[in-house]
């Protein structure tokens, strides 16, 4: 039974990997036709898969995509049109304005530009629903559905334990709350638990959807540093806005020898610098780990086409090895998706907990220490002899 489950899982992952191979093969053919050579533009393919775009590519035909709305404010006002209008270098005319997606040679590569007197000009405002933006909307809807399914179960079934998918979601909620949030924040856990649980599920859903190469997956959201930066900034704001006076006192007037604070405020400067290094660490850790996982899988897949010039025997052997290692890396990425969501939530909890310190623990410790040093007063009056 276990062997059948494992075999089914492997076949499912291989099936999910096949669109990546097909997509890379299409890119290879297009690049060879354009450049007149059999070389694979590995760097271009990698960054195209990891980057954002105005359409959602189809799994088996990379040159066709699901159109998304482009919303730009040009020289003569607001323009809204489909991304299919500007695919493959096409120029779209909307009234007197002309728009296109800038090519590789343009400084606005991959961005929608307006053509004015033959010159490419970047629109004043570009709020288009790109692939990453659409992926964010999908992730939000999935998170809302997950949480509401648990709430609906307990509203209708009371305290009866849920099963299947709902039970798994509740297990994750209790795992994060009882294992991370409650032990760290103690009596203030309920105040910050909604944000921390939302961050955990949001990152987890984005990570897992990014591993699925077909719609609605495939958007490399946590591999986009802008997304991870916004999440880190939210933790930064919550940590510092709700911080206690004791927290700020330790920042600007820490309990260190006076010569570390005057005349040169060495320790206050270090503490202030530490305020900004915490969100920077959150940003880079999540971004680098998730982008690295995606990049490794793509590179392993591209090895098939890189070694294609060496003959069918080498290509076949490379394909087998590449697919095996790609499947292995995808399974590792599933584990990494949980780990990175857990680590981000755990560090955010620790940073918020540092901002909630009020110093009462130190006062209680001092009081108990002084009380232990005070000799106990006992009644040593000698008993009187009734005689």
CSV table of C-alpha atoms in Angstrom, one decimal:
chain,number,residue,atom,x,y,z
A,1,UNK,CA,0.0,0.0,0.0
A,2,UNK,CA,2.8,2.4,1.0
A,3,UNK,CA,4.7,1.5,-2.2
A,4,UNK,CA,1.6,2.3,-4.4
A,5,UNK,CA,1.1,5.6,-2.7
A,6,UNK,CA,4.8,6.5,-3.2
A,7,UNK,CA,4.7,5.5,-6.9
A,8,UNK,CA,1.5,7.6,-7.4
A,9,UNK,CA,3.2,10.6,-5.8
A,10,UNK,CA,6.3,10.2,-8.0
A,11,UNK,CA,4.2,9.9,-11.1
A,12,UNK,CA,2.1,13.0,-10.1
A,13,UNK,CA,5.2,15.1,-9.6
A,14,UNK,CA,6.6,13.9,-13.0
A,15,UNK,CA,3.3,14.9,-14.6
A,16,UNK,CA,3.6,18.3,-13.1
A,17,UNK,CA,7.2,18.6,-14.3
A,18,UNK,CA,6.4,17.8,-17.9
A,19,UNK,CA,5.0,21.3,-18.7
A,20,UNK,CA,8.3,22.7,-17.6
A,21,UNK,CA,10.2,20.5,-20.0
A,22,UNK,CA,7.7,21.3,-22.8
A,23,UNK,CA,8.0,25.0,-22.0
A,24,UNK,CA,11.8,24.9,-22.0
A,25,UNK,CA,11.7,23.0,-25.3
A,26,UNK,CA,9.6,25.7,-26.9
A,27,UNK,CA,11.9,28.4,-25.7
A,28,UNK,CA,14.9,26.4,-27.1
A,29,UNK,CA,13.3,26.2,-30.5
A,30,UNK,CA,12.3,29.9,-30.5
A,31,UNK,CA,15.8,31.0,-29.5
A,32,UNK,CA,17.5,28.8,-32.0
A,33,UNK,CA,15.2,30.1,-34.8
A,34,UNK,CA,15.8,33.7,-33.8
A,35,UNK,CA,19.6,33.5,-33.4
A,36,UNK,CA,20.2,30.9,-36.1
A,37,UNK,CA,22.0,28.5,-33.8
A,38,UNK,CA,21.4,25.5,-31.6
A,39,UNK,CA,22.5,27.1,-28.4
A,40,UNK,CA,20.1,27.5,-25.5
A,41,UNK,CA,19.8,30.9,-23.9
A,42,UNK,CA,19.8,29.4,-20.4
A,43,UNK,CA,20.1,32.8,-18.6
A,44,UNK,CA,17.2,34.3,-20.6
A,45,UNK,CA,15.0,31.2,-19.9
A,46,UNK,CA,15.7,31.2,-16.2
A,47,UNK,CA,15.0,34.9,-15.7
A,48,UNK,CA,11.9,34.7,-17.9
A,49,UNK,CA,10.4,31.9,-15.8
A,50,UNK,CA,11.4,33.6,-12.5
A,51,UNK,CA,10.3,37.1,-13.5
A,52,UNK,CA,6.9,38.7,-13.9
A,53,UNK,CA,5.0,39.2,-17.1
A,54,UNK,CA,1.7,40.7,-18.4
A,55,UNK,CA,0.2,37.3,-19.3
A,56,UNK,CA,0.0,33.9,-17.8
A,57,UNK,CA,1.8,31.4,-20.1
A,58,UNK,CA,0.0,28.3,-21.2
A,59,UNK,CA,1.7,25.0,-20.0
A,60,UNK,CA,2.3,23.4,-23.3
A,61,UNK,CA,2.7,26.4,-25.6
A,62,UNK,CA,4.9,29.1,-24.1
A,63,UNK,CA,4.1,31.5,-27.0
A,64,UNK,CA,0.4,31.6,-26.0
A,65,UNK,CA,-0.8,33.0,-22.7
A,66,UNK,CA,-3.9,33.7,-20.7
A,67,UNK,CA,-4.5,37.4,-21.2
A,68,UNK,CA,-4.5,39.7,-18.1
A,69,UNK,CA,-5.7,43.4,-18.0
A,70,UNK,CA,-3.2,46.1,-18.6
A,71,UNK,CA,-4.0,49.4,-16.8
A,72,UNK,CA,-1.8,52.3,-17.5
A,73,UNK,CA,-2.0,56.1,-17.3
A,74,UNK,CA,-0.5,57.5,-20.5
A,75,UNK,CA,0.0,60.9,-22.0
A,76,UNK,CA,-3.7,61.4,-22.7
A,77,UNK,CA,-5.2,59.7,-19.7
A,78,UNK,CA,-6.2,56.2,-18.5
A,79,UNK,CA,-6.0,53.2,-20.8
A,80,UNK,CA,-7.3,49.7,-20.1
A,81,UNK,CA,-6.8,46.8,-22.6
A,82,UNK,CA,-5.9,43.1,-22.7
A,83,UNK,CA,-2.3,41.9,-22.6
A,84,UNK,CA,-3.1,39.8,-25.8
A,85,UNK,CA,-3.0,43.1,-27.7
A,86,UNK,CA,0.7,43.6,-27.1
A,87,UNK,CA,2.0,40.0,-27.3
A,88,UNK,CA,5.1,39.2,-29.3
A,89,UNK,CA,6.1,42.8,-29.9
A,90,UNK,CA,2.7,43.9,-31.3
A,91,UNK,CA,1.7,47.6,-31.1
A,92,UNK,CA,-1.7,48.4,-29.8
A,93,UNK,CA,-3.4,51.7,-30.8
A,94,UNK,CA,-5.9,53.1,-28.3
A,95,UNK,CA,-7.3,56.3,-29.7
A,96,UNK,CA,-4.2,58.5,-30.4
A,97,UNK,CA,-1.9,56.5,-28.1
A,98,UNK,CA,0.2,53.5,-29.1
A,99,UNK,CA,1.5,50.9,-26.6
A,100,UNK,CA,3.8,47.9,-26.7
A,101,UNK,CA,5.9,45.8,-24.5
A,102,UNK,CA,9.6,46.9,-24.6
A,103,UNK,CA,12.0,44.4,-26.1
A,104,UNK,CA,15.4,43.1,-24.8
A,105,UNK,CA,17.3,46.1,-26.2
A,106,UNK,CA,15.1,48.7,-24.5
A,107,UNK,CA,15.9,50.2,-21.1
A,108,UNK,CA,12.3,49.4,-20.2
A,109,UNK,CA,12.7,45.7,-21.0
A,110,UNK,CA,9.5,43.7,-20.4
A,111,UNK,CA,7.5,46.8,-19.4
A,112,UNK,CA,4.6,48.4,-21.2
A,113,UNK,CA,5.7,51.6,-22.9
A,114,UNK,CA,4.0,54.3,-24.9
A,115,UNK,CA,5.3,55.3,-28.3
A,116,UNK,CA,5.4,59.0,-28.7
A,117,UNK,CA,7.0,60.4,-31.9
A,118,UNK,CA,8.8,57.1,-32.4
A,119,UNK,CA,10.3,57.2,-28.9
A,120,UNK,CA,9.4,54.7,-26.1
A,121,UNK,CA,8.2,56.5,-23.0
A,122,UNK,CA,7.3,54.7,-19.8
A,123,UNK,CA,3.7,55.5,-18.7
A,124,UNK,CA,3.2,57.7,-15.7
A,125,UNK,CA,1.3,55.0,-13.7
A,126,UNK,CA,1.3,51.2,-14.4
A,127,UNK,CA,-1.2,49.3,-12.2
A,128,UNK,CA,-1.6,46.4,-14.5
A,129,UNK,CA,-2.8,43.0,-13.2
A,130,UNK,CA,0.4,41.1,-14.0
A,131,UNK,CA,1.1,37.4,-13.4
A,132,UNK,CA,2.4,38.0,-9.9
A,133,UNK,CA,-0.5,40.3,-9.0
A,134,UNK,CA,-3.0,37.7,-10.2
A,135,UNK,CA,-1.1,35.1,-8.2
A,136,UNK,CA,-1.4,37.2,-5.1
A,137,UNK,CA,-5.1,37.5,-5.5
A,138,UNK,CA,-5.4,33.7,-6.0
A,139,UNK,CA,-3.3,33.1,-2.9
A,140,UNK,CA,-5.5,35.4,-0.8
A,141,UNK,CA,-8.6,33.6,-2.0
A,142,UNK,CA,-7.1,30.2,-1.1
A,143,UNK,CA,-6.1,31.5,2.4
A,144,UNK,CA,-9.5,32.9,3.0
A,145,UNK,CA,-11.1,29.6,1.9
A,146,UNK,CA,-8.8,27.6,4.2
A,147,UNK,CA,-9.6,29.7,7.3
A,148,UNK,CA,-13.3,30.0,6.6
A,149,UNK,CA,-13.6,26.2,6.1
A,150,UNK,CA,-12.3,25.7,9.6
A,151,UNK,CA,-14.6,28.4,11.0
A,152,UNK,CA,-17.6,27.0,9.2
A,153,UNK,CA,-16.9,23.5,10.6
A,154,UNK,CA,-16.8,24.6,14.2
A,155,UNK,CA,-19.8,26.8,13.7
A,156,UNK,CA,-21.9,23.9,12.5
A,157,UNK,CA,-20.2,20.9,14.3
A,158,UNK,CA,-19.2,22.6,17.5
A,159,UNK,CA,-16.0,21.2,19.1
A,160,UNK,CA,-16.0,18.0,17.1
A,161,UNK,CA,-12.6,17.5,15.5
A,162,UNK,CA,-12.6,18.0,11.7
A,163,UNK,CA,-11.0,15.6,9.3
A,164,UNK,CA,-9.4,15.5,5.9
A,165,UNK,CA,-8.3,18.9,4.5
A,166,UNK,CA,-10.1,20.9,7.2
A,167,UNK,CA,-8.5,18.8,9.9
A,168,UNK,CA,-5.0,19.4,8.4
A,169,UNK,CA,-5.6,23.2,8.3
A,170,UNK,CA,-6.7,23.2,12.0
A,171,UNK,CA,-3.6,21.1,12.8
A,172,UNK,CA,-1.4,23.8,11.3
A,173,UNK,CA,-3.2,26.5,13.1
A,174,UNK,CA,-2.8,24.8,16.5
A,175,UNK,CA,0.8,23.8,15.6
A,176,UNK,CA,1.8,27.5,15.0
A,177,UNK,CA,-0.3,29.0,17.8
A,178,UNK,CA,0.5,26.4,20.6
A,179,UNK,CA,4.1,25.8,19.5
A,180,UNK,CA,5.3,29.3,18.5
A,181,UNK,CA,3.0,32.2,19.3
A,182,UNK,CA,1.6,31.2,22.7
A,183,UNK,CA,5.0,30.2,24.3
A,184,UNK,CA,6.7,33.4,23.0
A,185,UNK,CA,4.1,36.1,23.5
A,186,UNK,CA,2.3,34.5,26.4
A,187,UNK,CA,-0.6,36.7,27.6
A,188,UNK,CA,-0.3,38.9,24.5
A,189,UNK,CA,-0.6,36.0,22.1
A,190,UNK,CA,-4.2,36.7,21.2
A,191,UNK,CA,-3.4,40.2,20.2
A,192,UNK,CA,-0.9,39.3,17.5
A,193,UNK,CA,-2.0,35.8,16.6
A,194,UNK,CA,-4.3,36.9,13.7
A,195,UNK,CA,-1.4,38.6,11.9
A,196,UNK,CA,1.1,35.9,12.5
A,197,UNK,CA,-1.2,33.0,11.5
A,198,UNK,CA,-2.2,35.0,8.4
A,199,UNK,CA,1.4,35.5,7.4
A,200,UNK,CA,2.2,31.8,7.9
A,201,UNK,CA,-0.7,30.6,5.7
A,202,UNK,CA,-0.1,33.3,3.1
A,203,UNK,CA,3.6,32.4,2.7
A,204,UNK,CA,2.8,28.7,2.7
A,205,UNK,CA,0.1,29.0,0.0
A,206,UNK,CA,2.4,31.2,-2.2
A,207,UNK,CA,5.2,28.7,-1.8
A,208,UNK,CA,3.1,25.7,-2.7
A,209,UNK,CA,1.3,27.4,-5.6
A,210,UNK,CA,4.7,28.4,-7.0
A,211,UNK,CA,5.7,24.8,-7.3
A,212,UNK,CA,2.7,24.0,-9.6
A,213,UNK,CA,3.8,24.9,-13.1
A,214,UNK,CA,0.3,25.2,-14.6
A,215,UNK,CA,-2.4,27.8,-13.9
A,216,UNK,CA,-3.3,28.8,-11.2
A,217,UNK,CA,0.2,28.0,-10.0
A,218,UNK,CA,3.6,28.9,-11.4
A,219,UNK,CA,3.9,32.5,-10.1
A,220,UNK,CA,7.2,32.9,-8.3
A,221,UNK,CA,5.8,35.1,-5.6
A,222,UNK,CA,8.1,34.5,-2.6
A,223,UNK,CA,11.0,34.4,-5.1
A,224,UNK,CA,10.1,38.1,-5.8
A,225,UNK,CA,12.0,40.3,-3.4
A,226,UNK,CA,9.2,43.0,-3.6
A,227,UNK,CA,6.7,40.5,-2.0
A,228,UNK,CA,9.0,39.4,0.8
A,229,UNK,CA,10.0,43.0,1.5
A,230,UNK,CA,6.4,44.0,2.0
A,231,UNK,CA,5.8,41.1,4.4
A,232,UNK,CA,9.0,42.1,6.3
A,233,UNK,CA,7.9,45.7,6.5
A,234,UNK,CA,4.6,44.7,8.0
A,235,UNK,CA,6.4,42.8,10.7
A,236,UNK,CA,8.7,45.8,11.2
A,237,UNK,CA,5.7,48.2,11.6
A,238,UNK,CA,3.8,46.0,14.0
A,239,UNK,CA,7.0,45.4,16.1
A,240,UNK,CA,7.8,49.1,16.4
A,241,UNK,CA,4.3,50.7,16.5
A,242,UNK,CA,3.1,48.4,19.4
A,243,UNK,CA,6.4,48.4,21.2
A,244,UNK,CA,6.6,49.3,24.9
A,245,UNK,CA,8.5,52.2,26.5
A,246,UNK,CA,11.1,49.7,27.9
A,247,UNK,CA,11.8,48.6,24.3
A,248,UNK,CA,12.6,52.1,23.1
A,249,UNK,CA,14.6,52.8,26.3
A,250,UNK,CA,16.8,49.8,25.6
A,251,UNK,CA,17.3,51.2,22.0
A,252,UNK,CA,18.3,54.7,22.9
A,253,UNK,CA,19.5,54.3,26.5
A,254,UNK,CA,20.6,50.7,26.9
A,255,UNK,CA,22.0,49.4,30.2
A,256,UNK,CA,25.7,49.5,29.3
A,257,UNK,CA,28.7,51.3,30.7
A,258,UNK,CA,28.5,55.1,30.2
A,259,UNK,CA,31.5,55.3,27.9
A,260,UNK,CA,29.6,53.2,25.3
A,261,UNK,CA,26.9,55.9,25.2
A,262,UNK,CA,28.9,59.1,25.7
A,263,UNK,CA,30.4,61.1,24.1
A,264,UNK,CA,30.0,58.8,21.1
A,265,UNK,CA,26.7,56.9,21.2
A,266,UNK,CA,28.1,53.6,20.0
A,267,UNK,CA,25.5,51.3,21.5
A,268,UNK,CA,22.4,53.4,20.6
A,269,UNK,CA,23.7,53.5,17.0
A,270,UNK,CA,24.1,49.7,17.0
A,271,UNK,CA,20.6,49.2,18.4
A,272,UNK,CA,19.0,51.5,15.9
A,273,UNK,CA,20.9,49.7,13.1
A,274,UNK,CA,19.6,46.5,14.5
A,275,UNK,CA,16.0,47.7,14.1
A,276,UNK,CA,16.5,47.7,10.3
A,277,UNK,CA,18.6,44.6,10.0
A,278,UNK,CA,15.8,42.4,11.3
A,279,UNK,CA,13.3,43.1,8.4
A,280,UNK,CA,16.3,42.9,6.0
A,281,UNK,CA,17.1,39.4,7.2
A,282,UNK,CA,13.4,38.3,6.9
A,283,UNK,CA,13.3,39.7,3.3
A,284,UNK,CA,16.5,38.1,2.0
A,285,UNK,CA,16.1,34.7,3.8
A,286,UNK,CA,12.7,34.0,2.3
A,287,UNK,CA,13.5,35.4,-1.1
A,288,UNK,CA,16.8,33.7,-1.6
A,289,UNK,CA,15.6,30.2,-0.4
A,290,UNK,CA,12.5,30.1,-2.6
A,291,UNK,CA,14.2,31.7,-5.7
A,292,UNK,CA,17.1,29.3,-5.4
A,293,UNK,CA,14.8,26.2,-5.3
A,294,UNK,CA,13.0,27.3,-8.5
A,295,UNK,CA,16.3,28.1,-10.2
A,296,UNK,CA,17.8,24.7,-9.4
A,297,UNK,CA,14.8,22.9,-10.9
A,298,UNK,CA,14.9,25.0,-14.1
A,299,UNK,CA,18.6,24.5,-14.5
A,300,UNK,CA,18.3,20.7,-14.1
A,301,UNK,CA,15.6,20.7,-16.8
A,302,UNK,CA,17.7,22.8,-19.2
A,303,UNK,CA,20.5,20.3,-19.0
A,304,UNK,CA,18.5,18.1,-21.3
A,305,UNK,CA,18.7,20.7,-24.1
A,306,UNK,CA,22.2,21.9,-23.3
A,307,UNK,CA,23.5,18.3,-23.9
A,308,UNK,CA,21.2,17.7,-26.9
A,309,UNK,CA,24.0,18.6,-29.3
A,310,UNK,CA,26.1,15.6,-28.0
A,311,UNK,CA,23.8,13.0,-29.6
A,312,UNK,CA,20.7,10.9,-28.7
A,313,UNK,CA,22.5,8.6,-26.3
A,314,UNK,CA,23.8,11.4,-24.1
A,315,UNK,CA,20.5,13.3,-24.4
A,316,UNK,CA,18.5,10.3,-23.2
A,317,UNK,CA,20.8,9.6,-20.3
A,318,UNK,CA,20.8,13.3,-19.3
A,319,UNK,CA,17.0,13.4,-19.6
A,320,UNK,CA,16.6,10.5,-17.1
A,321,UNK,CA,19.1,11.9,-14.6
A,322,UNK,CA,17.7,15.4,-15.0
A,323,UNK,CA,14.1,14.4,-14.4
A,324,UNK,CA,15.0,12.2,-11.4
A,325,UNK,CA,16.9,15.0,-9.7
A,326,UNK,CA,14.2,17.6,-10.7
A,327,UNK,CA,11.6,15.4,-9.0
A,328,UNK,CA,13.8,15.1,-6.0
A,329,UNK,CA,14.3,18.9,-5.8
A,330,UNK,CA,10.6,19.5,-6.2
A,331,UNK,CA,9.9,17.2,-3.2
A,332,UNK,CA,12.6,19.0,-1.2
A,333,UNK,CA,11.0,22.3,-2.2
A,334,UNK,CA,7.7,21.1,-0.7
A,335,UNK,CA,9.4,20.6,2.6
A,336,UNK,CA,11.3,24.0,2.2
A,337,UNK,CA,7.9,25.7,1.6
A,338,UNK,CA,6.7,24.6,5.0
A,339,UNK,CA,10.1,25.4,6.7
A,340,UNK,CA,10.3,28.9,5.3
A,341,UNK,CA,6.8,29.8,6.2
A,342,UNK,CA,7.5,28.5,9.7
A,343,UNK,CA,10.8,30.3,10.1
A,344,UNK,CA,9.4,33.6,8.9
A,345,UNK,CA,6.5,33.3,11.4
A,346,UNK,CA,8.8,32.3,14.2
A,347,UNK,CA,11.2,35.2,13.6
A,348,UNK,CA,8.3,37.6,13.3
A,349,UNK,CA,7.0,36.3,16.6
A,350,UNK,CA,10.4,36.7,18.3
A,351,UNK,CA,10.8,40.3,17.0
A,352,UNK,CA,7.3,41.3,18.1
A,353,UNK,CA,8.0,39.7,21.5
A,354,UNK,CA,11.2,41.8,21.9
A,355,UNK,CA,9.1,44.9,21.4
A,356,UNK,CA,6.6,43.8,24.1
A,357,UNK,CA,9.2,43.6,27.0
A,358,UNK,CA,8.2,45.9,29.8
A,359,UNK,CA,11.1,45.3,32.2
A,360,UNK,CA,8.9,43.9,35.0
A,361,UNK,CA,10.7,40.7,35.0
A,362,UNK,CA,13.9,42.4,35.9
A,363,UNK,CA,12.3,44.3,38.7
A,364,UNK,CA,10.7,41.1,40.1
A,365,UNK,CA,14.1,39.4,39.9
A,366,UNK,CA,15.8,42.2,41.8
A,367,UNK,CA,13.0,42.3,44.4
A,368,UNK,CA,13.3,38.5,45.0
A,369,UNK,CA,17.1,38.7,45.1
A,370,UNK,CA,17.0,41.5,47.7
A,371,UNK,CA,14.4,39.6,49.7
A,372,UNK,CA,16.5,36.5,49.7
A,373,UNK,CA,19.5,38.5,51.1
A,374,UNK,CA,17.4,40.0,54.0
A,375,UNK,CA,17.7,37.8,57.1
A,376,UNK,CA,14.4,36.3,58.2
A,377,UNK,CA,13.0,37.7,61.4
A,378,UNK,CA,12.2,34.8,63.7
A,379,UNK,CA,10.8,34.7,67.2
A,380,UNK,CA,13.8,33.7,69.3
A,381,UNK,CA,12.4,35.0,72.6
A,382,UNK,CA,13.3,32.4,75.3
A,383,UNK,CA,10.3,30.8,76.9
A,384,UNK,CA,9.6,32.0,80.5
A,385,UNK,CA,9.8,29.5,83.2
A,386,UNK,CA,6.5,29.3,85.0
A,387,UNK,CA,8.3,28.2,88.1
